[in-house]
Amino acid sequence: SGFFSISAGTGTFVYTMEVIGPKYRTWFGCMTQGIFAVGYALLSLVGYFLKDWQDQMIVLTLAPLFVIPIFLYLPYSTAWIYSQKQYEDARENVKLIGKKYAIETNEKFLDELENSVKAQQKSENAGKIYTQIGNWLIFNLKKNFKFF
């Protein structure tokens, strides 16, 4: 239950940031985290109505089972598809989004979008692989932090 909550929270936030346009990202980012705050507040109600800790654990463990099917029906974000260099699938995804919101997505627009994504991928990555450990390797810790 705890592992699912943490991974679902991170995944939900990242998915929201990729799908929502830049104009509304701040508001939706706050609301995504706000939903989890409401969930924490609802834990008090669970504790109030279920006095036995074992009953609380059963309810809190089974609760995510109702949310898991939602993740099975969410489409991949276009940003993620482009980052995986699956350009044809990304084109189809952009066409579906355009059709859903009645936005014209002709081939010229799709070509320009694909070319800009490829140029950005080529300039940003340039063969670099990023990992968590890289956050610590970039800096010389002995020079930056006196306590090492």
PDB file of C-alpha atoms in Angstrom:
ATOM      1  CA  SER A   1       0.000   0.000   0.000  1.00  0.00           C
ATOM      2  CA  GLY A   2       2.766   2.446   0.937  1.00  0.00           C
ATOM      3  CA  PHE A   3       4.913   1.573  -2.076  1.00  0.00           C
ATOM      4  CA  PHE A   4       1.920   1.904  -4.384  1.00  0.00           C
ATOM      5  CA  SER A   5       1.061   5.311  -2.922  1.00  0.00           C
ATOM      6  CA  ILE A   6       4.545   6.702  -3.452  1.00  0.00           C
ATOM      7  CA  SER A   7       4.919   5.358  -6.984  1.00  0.00           C
ATOM      8  CA  ALA A   8       1.373   6.338  -7.921  1.00  0.00           C
ATOM      9  CA  GLY A   9       1.953   9.844  -6.580  1.00  0.00           C
ATOM     10  CA  THR A  10       5.133  10.331  -8.568  1.00  0.00           C
ATOM     11  CA  GLY A  11       3.686   8.752 -11.695  1.00  0.00           C
ATOM     12  CA  THR A  12       0.508  10.804 -11.482  1.00  0.00           C
ATOM     13  CA  PHE A  13       2.415  14.046 -11.074  1.00  0.00           C
ATOM     14  CA  VAL A  14       4.768  13.333 -13.988  1.00  0.00           C
ATOM     15  CA  TYR A  15       1.906  12.205 -16.242  1.00  0.00           C
ATOM     16  CA  THR A  16      -0.070  15.338 -15.384  1.00  0.00           C
ATOM     17  CA  MET A  17       2.891  17.592 -16.172  1.00  0.00           C
ATOM     18  CA  GLU A  18       3.455  15.867 -19.527  1.00  0.00           C
ATOM     19  CA  VAL A  19      -0.182  15.923 -20.636  1.00  0.00           C
ATOM     20  CA  ILE A  20      -1.295  19.351 -19.412  1.00  0.00           C
ATOM     21  CA  GLY A  21      -0.186  22.375 -21.399  1.00  0.00           C
ATOM     22  CA  PRO A  22       2.244  24.921 -19.900  1.00  0.00           C
ATOM     23  CA  LYS A  23      -0.526  27.418 -19.135  1.00  0.00           C
ATOM     24  CA  TYR A  24      -2.206  25.178 -16.552  1.00  0.00           C
ATOM     25  CA  ARG A  25       0.727  23.138 -15.225  1.00  0.00           C
ATOM     26  CA  THR A  26       1.091  25.045 -11.973  1.00  0.00           C
ATOM     27  CA  TRP A  27      -2.573  24.744 -11.060  1.00  0.00           C
ATOM     28  CA  PHE A  28      -2.868  21.072 -12.016  1.00  0.00           C
ATOM     29  CA  GLY A  29       0.449  20.269 -10.307  1.00  0.00           C
ATOM     30  CA  CYS A  30      -0.863  21.744  -7.069  1.00  0.00           C
ATOM     31  CA  MET A  31      -4.175  19.950  -7.448  1.00  0.00           C
ATOM     32  CA  THR A  32      -2.423  16.636  -8.059  1.00  0.00           C
ATOM     33  CA  GLN A  33      -0.592  17.005  -4.768  1.00  0.00           C
ATOM     34  CA  GLY A  34      -3.725  18.384  -3.102  1.00  0.00           C
ATOM     35  CA  ILE A  35      -5.593  15.173  -3.842  1.00  0.00           C
ATOM     36  CA  PHE A  36      -2.991  13.241  -1.861  1.00  0.00           C
ATOM     37  CA  ALA A  37      -3.345  15.729   1.009  1.00  0.00           C
ATOM     38  CA  VAL A  38      -7.088  15.038   1.039  1.00  0.00           C
ATOM     39  CA  GLY A  39      -6.284  11.325   1.117  1.00  0.00           C
ATOM     40  CA  TYR A  40      -4.094  11.808   4.179  1.00  0.00           C
ATOM     41  CA  ALA A  41      -6.901  13.751   5.842  1.00  0.00           C
ATOM     42  CA  LEU A  42      -9.331  10.919   5.080  1.00  0.00           C
ATOM     43  CA  LEU A  43      -7.072   8.588   7.035  1.00  0.00           C
ATOM     44  CA  SER A  44      -8.464  10.268  10.148  1.00  0.00           C
ATOM     45  CA  LEU A  45     -11.956   9.151   9.156  1.00  0.00           C
ATOM     46  CA  VAL A  46     -10.768   5.598   8.654  1.00  0.00           C
ATOM     47  CA  GLY A  47      -9.197   5.707  12.104  1.00  0.00           C
ATOM     48  CA  TYR A  48     -12.374   7.141  13.612  1.00  0.00           C
ATOM     49  CA  PHE A  49     -14.709   4.518  12.161  1.00  0.00           C
ATOM     50  CA  LEU A  50     -12.371   1.521  12.411  1.00  0.00           C
ATOM     51  CA  LYS A  51     -10.875   1.342  15.874  1.00  0.00           C
ATOM     52  CA  ASP A  52      -8.947  -1.895  15.369  1.00  0.00           C
ATOM     53  CA  TRP A  53      -5.633  -1.393  13.578  1.00  0.00           C
ATOM     54  CA  GLN A  54      -6.012  -4.687  11.684  1.00  0.00           C
ATOM     55  CA  ASP A  55      -9.295  -3.527  10.140  1.00  0.00           C
ATOM     56  CA  GLN A  56      -7.626  -0.252   9.206  1.00  0.00           C
ATOM     57  CA  MET A  57      -4.795  -2.107   7.457  1.00  0.00           C
ATOM     58  CA  ILE A  58      -7.231  -4.270   5.479  1.00  0.00           C
ATOM     59  CA  VAL A  59      -9.180  -1.231   4.270  1.00  0.00           C
ATOM     60  CA  LEU A  60      -6.044   0.768   3.462  1.00  0.00           C
ATOM     61  CA  THR A  61      -4.461  -2.173   1.645  1.00  0.00           C
ATOM     62  CA  LEU A  62      -7.535  -2.903  -0.464  1.00  0.00           C
ATOM     63  CA  ALA A  63      -8.246   0.751  -1.347  1.00  0.00           C
ATOM     64  CA  PRO A  64      -5.580   1.010  -4.106  1.00  0.00           C
ATOM     65  CA  LEU A  65      -7.079  -2.027  -5.852  1.00  0.00           C
ATOM     66  CA  PHE A  66      -9.933   0.187  -7.032  1.00  0.00           C
ATOM     67  CA  VAL A  67      -7.495   2.702  -8.536  1.00  0.00           C
ATOM     68  CA  ILE A  68      -5.201   0.307 -10.424  1.00  0.00           C
ATOM     69  CA  PRO A  69      -7.656  -0.261 -13.337  1.00  0.00           C
ATOM     70  CA  ILE A  70      -7.586   3.481 -14.069  1.00  0.00           C
ATOM     71  CA  PHE A  71      -3.872   3.257 -14.893  1.00  0.00           C
ATOM     72  CA  LEU A  72      -4.581   0.496 -17.412  1.00  0.00           C
ATOM     73  CA  TYR A  73      -6.795   2.787 -19.502  1.00  0.00           C
ATOM     74  CA  LEU A  74      -4.699   5.960 -19.485  1.00  0.00           C
ATOM     75  CA  PRO A  75      -2.996   6.615 -22.810  1.00  0.00           C
ATOM     76  CA  TYR A  76       0.757   7.121 -23.006  1.00  0.00           C
ATOM     77  CA  SER A  77       1.793  10.748 -22.974  1.00  0.00           C
ATOM     78  CA  THR A  78       3.023  12.101 -26.278  1.00  0.00           C
ATOM     79  CA  ALA A  79       6.160  13.466 -24.621  1.00  0.00           C
ATOM     80  CA  TRP A  80       7.059  10.007 -23.361  1.00  0.00           C
ATOM     81  CA  ILE A  81       6.425   8.407 -26.764  1.00  0.00           C
ATOM     82  CA  TYR A  82       8.695  10.973 -28.425  1.00  0.00           C
ATOM     83  CA  SER A  83      11.370  10.429 -25.765  1.00  0.00           C
ATOM     84  CA  GLN A  84      11.359   6.721 -26.664  1.00  0.00           C
ATOM     85  CA  LYS A  85      11.855   7.695 -30.342  1.00  0.00           C
ATOM     86  CA  GLN A  86       8.644   5.993 -31.439  1.00  0.00           C
ATOM     87  CA  TYR A  87       7.792   8.705 -33.921  1.00  0.00           C
ATOM     88  CA  GLU A  88       4.982   6.931 -35.795  1.00  0.00           C
ATOM     89  CA  ASP A  89       3.142   6.135 -32.562  1.00  0.00           C
ATOM     90  CA  ALA A  90       3.629   9.727 -31.428  1.00  0.00           C
ATOM     91  CA  ARG A  91       2.153  10.989 -34.706  1.00  0.00           C
ATOM     92  CA  GLU A  92      -0.921   8.818 -34.208  1.00  0.00           C
ATOM     93  CA  ASN A  93      -1.243  10.067 -30.642  1.00  0.00           C
ATOM     94  CA  VAL A  94      -1.067  13.715 -31.752  1.00  0.00           C
ATOM     95  CA  LYS A  95      -3.699  13.008 -34.433  1.00  0.00           C
ATOM     96  CA  LEU A  96      -5.993  11.446 -31.817  1.00  0.00           C
ATOM     97  CA  ILE A  97      -5.588  14.422 -29.503  1.00  0.00           C
ATOM     98  CA  GLY A  98      -6.228  16.815 -32.391  1.00  0.00           C
ATOM     99  CA  LYS A  99      -9.336  14.900 -33.397  1.00  0.00           C
ATOM    100  CA  LYS A 100     -10.607  14.849 -29.809  1.00  0.00           C
ATOM    101  CA  TYR A 101     -10.264  18.630 -29.412  1.00  0.00           C
ATOM    102  CA  ALA A 102     -11.180  19.525 -33.023  1.00  0.00           C
ATOM    103  CA  ILE A 103      -7.695  20.827 -33.831  1.00  0.00           C
ATOM    104  CA  GLU A 104      -6.373  20.414 -37.353  1.00  0.00           C
ATOM    105  CA  THR A 105      -3.185  18.321 -37.410  1.00  0.00           C
ATOM    106  CA  ASN A 106      -1.978  18.166 -40.988  1.00  0.00           C
ATOM    107  CA  GLU A 107       1.213  16.440 -42.141  1.00  0.00           C
ATOM    108  CA  LYS A 108       3.145  19.708 -42.304  1.00  0.00           C
ATOM    109  CA  PHE A 109       2.449  20.382 -38.622  1.00  0.00           C
ATOM    110  CA  LEU A 110       3.392  16.813 -37.670  1.00  0.00           C
ATOM    111  CA  ASP A 111       6.639  17.026 -39.663  1.00  0.00           C
ATOM    112  CA  GLU A 112       7.585  20.316 -37.993  1.00  0.00           C
ATOM    113  CA  LEU A 113       6.793  18.885 -34.561  1.00  0.00           C
ATOM    114  CA  GLU A 114       8.818  15.742 -35.211  1.00  0.00           C
ATOM    115  CA  ASN A 115      11.787  17.694 -36.582  1.00  0.00           C
ATOM    116  CA  SER A 116      11.806  20.041 -33.584  1.00  0.00           C
ATOM    117  CA  VAL A 117      11.683  17.081 -31.182  1.00  0.00           C
ATOM    118  CA  LYS A 118      14.534  15.341 -33.011  1.00  0.00           C
ATOM    119  CA  ALA A 119      16.637  18.516 -32.982  1.00  0.00           C
ATOM    120  CA  GLN A 120      16.009  19.001 -29.285  1.00  0.00           C
ATOM    121  CA  GLN A 121      16.873  15.369 -28.519  1.00  0.00           C
ATOM    122  CA  LYS A 122      20.077  15.633 -30.524  1.00  0.00           C
ATOM    123  CA  SER A 123      21.221  18.866 -28.867  1.00  0.00           C
ATOM    124  CA  GLU A 124      20.252  18.005 -25.266  1.00  0.00           C
ATOM    125  CA  ASN A 125      21.284  14.403 -24.881  1.00  0.00           C
ATOM    126  CA  ALA A 126      24.333  14.086 -27.126  1.00  0.00           C
ATOM    127  CA  GLY A 127      24.915  10.528 -25.895  1.00  0.00           C
ATOM    128  CA  LYS A 128      24.681  11.341 -22.189  1.00  0.00           C
ATOM    129  CA  ILE A 129      22.997   8.930 -19.823  1.00  0.00           C
ATOM    130  CA  TYR A 130      21.542  10.418 -16.655  1.00  0.00           C
ATOM    131  CA  THR A 131      21.211   8.486 -13.400  1.00  0.00           C
ATOM    132  CA  GLN A 132      20.577   9.322  -9.757  1.00  0.00           C
ATOM    133  CA  ILE A 133      24.227   8.849  -8.878  1.00  0.00           C
ATOM    134  CA  GLY A 134      25.115  11.548 -11.396  1.00  0.00           C
ATOM    135  CA  ASN A 135      23.676  14.145  -9.024  1.00  0.00           C
ATOM    136  CA  TRP A 136      26.540  13.424  -6.663  1.00  0.00           C
ATOM    137  CA  LEU A 137      29.295  12.819  -9.199  1.00  0.00           C
ATOM    138  CA  ILE A 138      28.977  16.210 -10.862  1.00  0.00           C
ATOM    139  CA  PHE A 139      30.259  18.046  -7.822  1.00  0.00           C
ATOM    140  CA  ASN A 140      33.488  17.527  -6.016  1.00  0.00           C
ATOM    141  CA  LEU A 141      31.897  16.922  -2.627  1.00  0.00           C
ATOM    142  CA  LYS A 142      35.057  17.547  -0.650  1.00  0.00           C
ATOM    143  CA  LYS A 143      35.390  21.056  -2.057  1.00  0.00           C
ATOM    144  CA  ASN A 144      31.707  21.954  -1.835  1.00  0.00           C
ATOM    145  CA  PHE A 145      30.904  20.525   1.581  1.00  0.00           C
ATOM    146  CA  LYS A 146      33.210  21.111   4.524  1.00  0.00           C
ATOM    147  CA  PHE A 147      31.901  18.184   6.548  1.00  0.00           C
ATOM    148  CA  PHE A 148      33.279  15.498   4.168  1.00  0.00           C
TER     149      PHE A 148
END
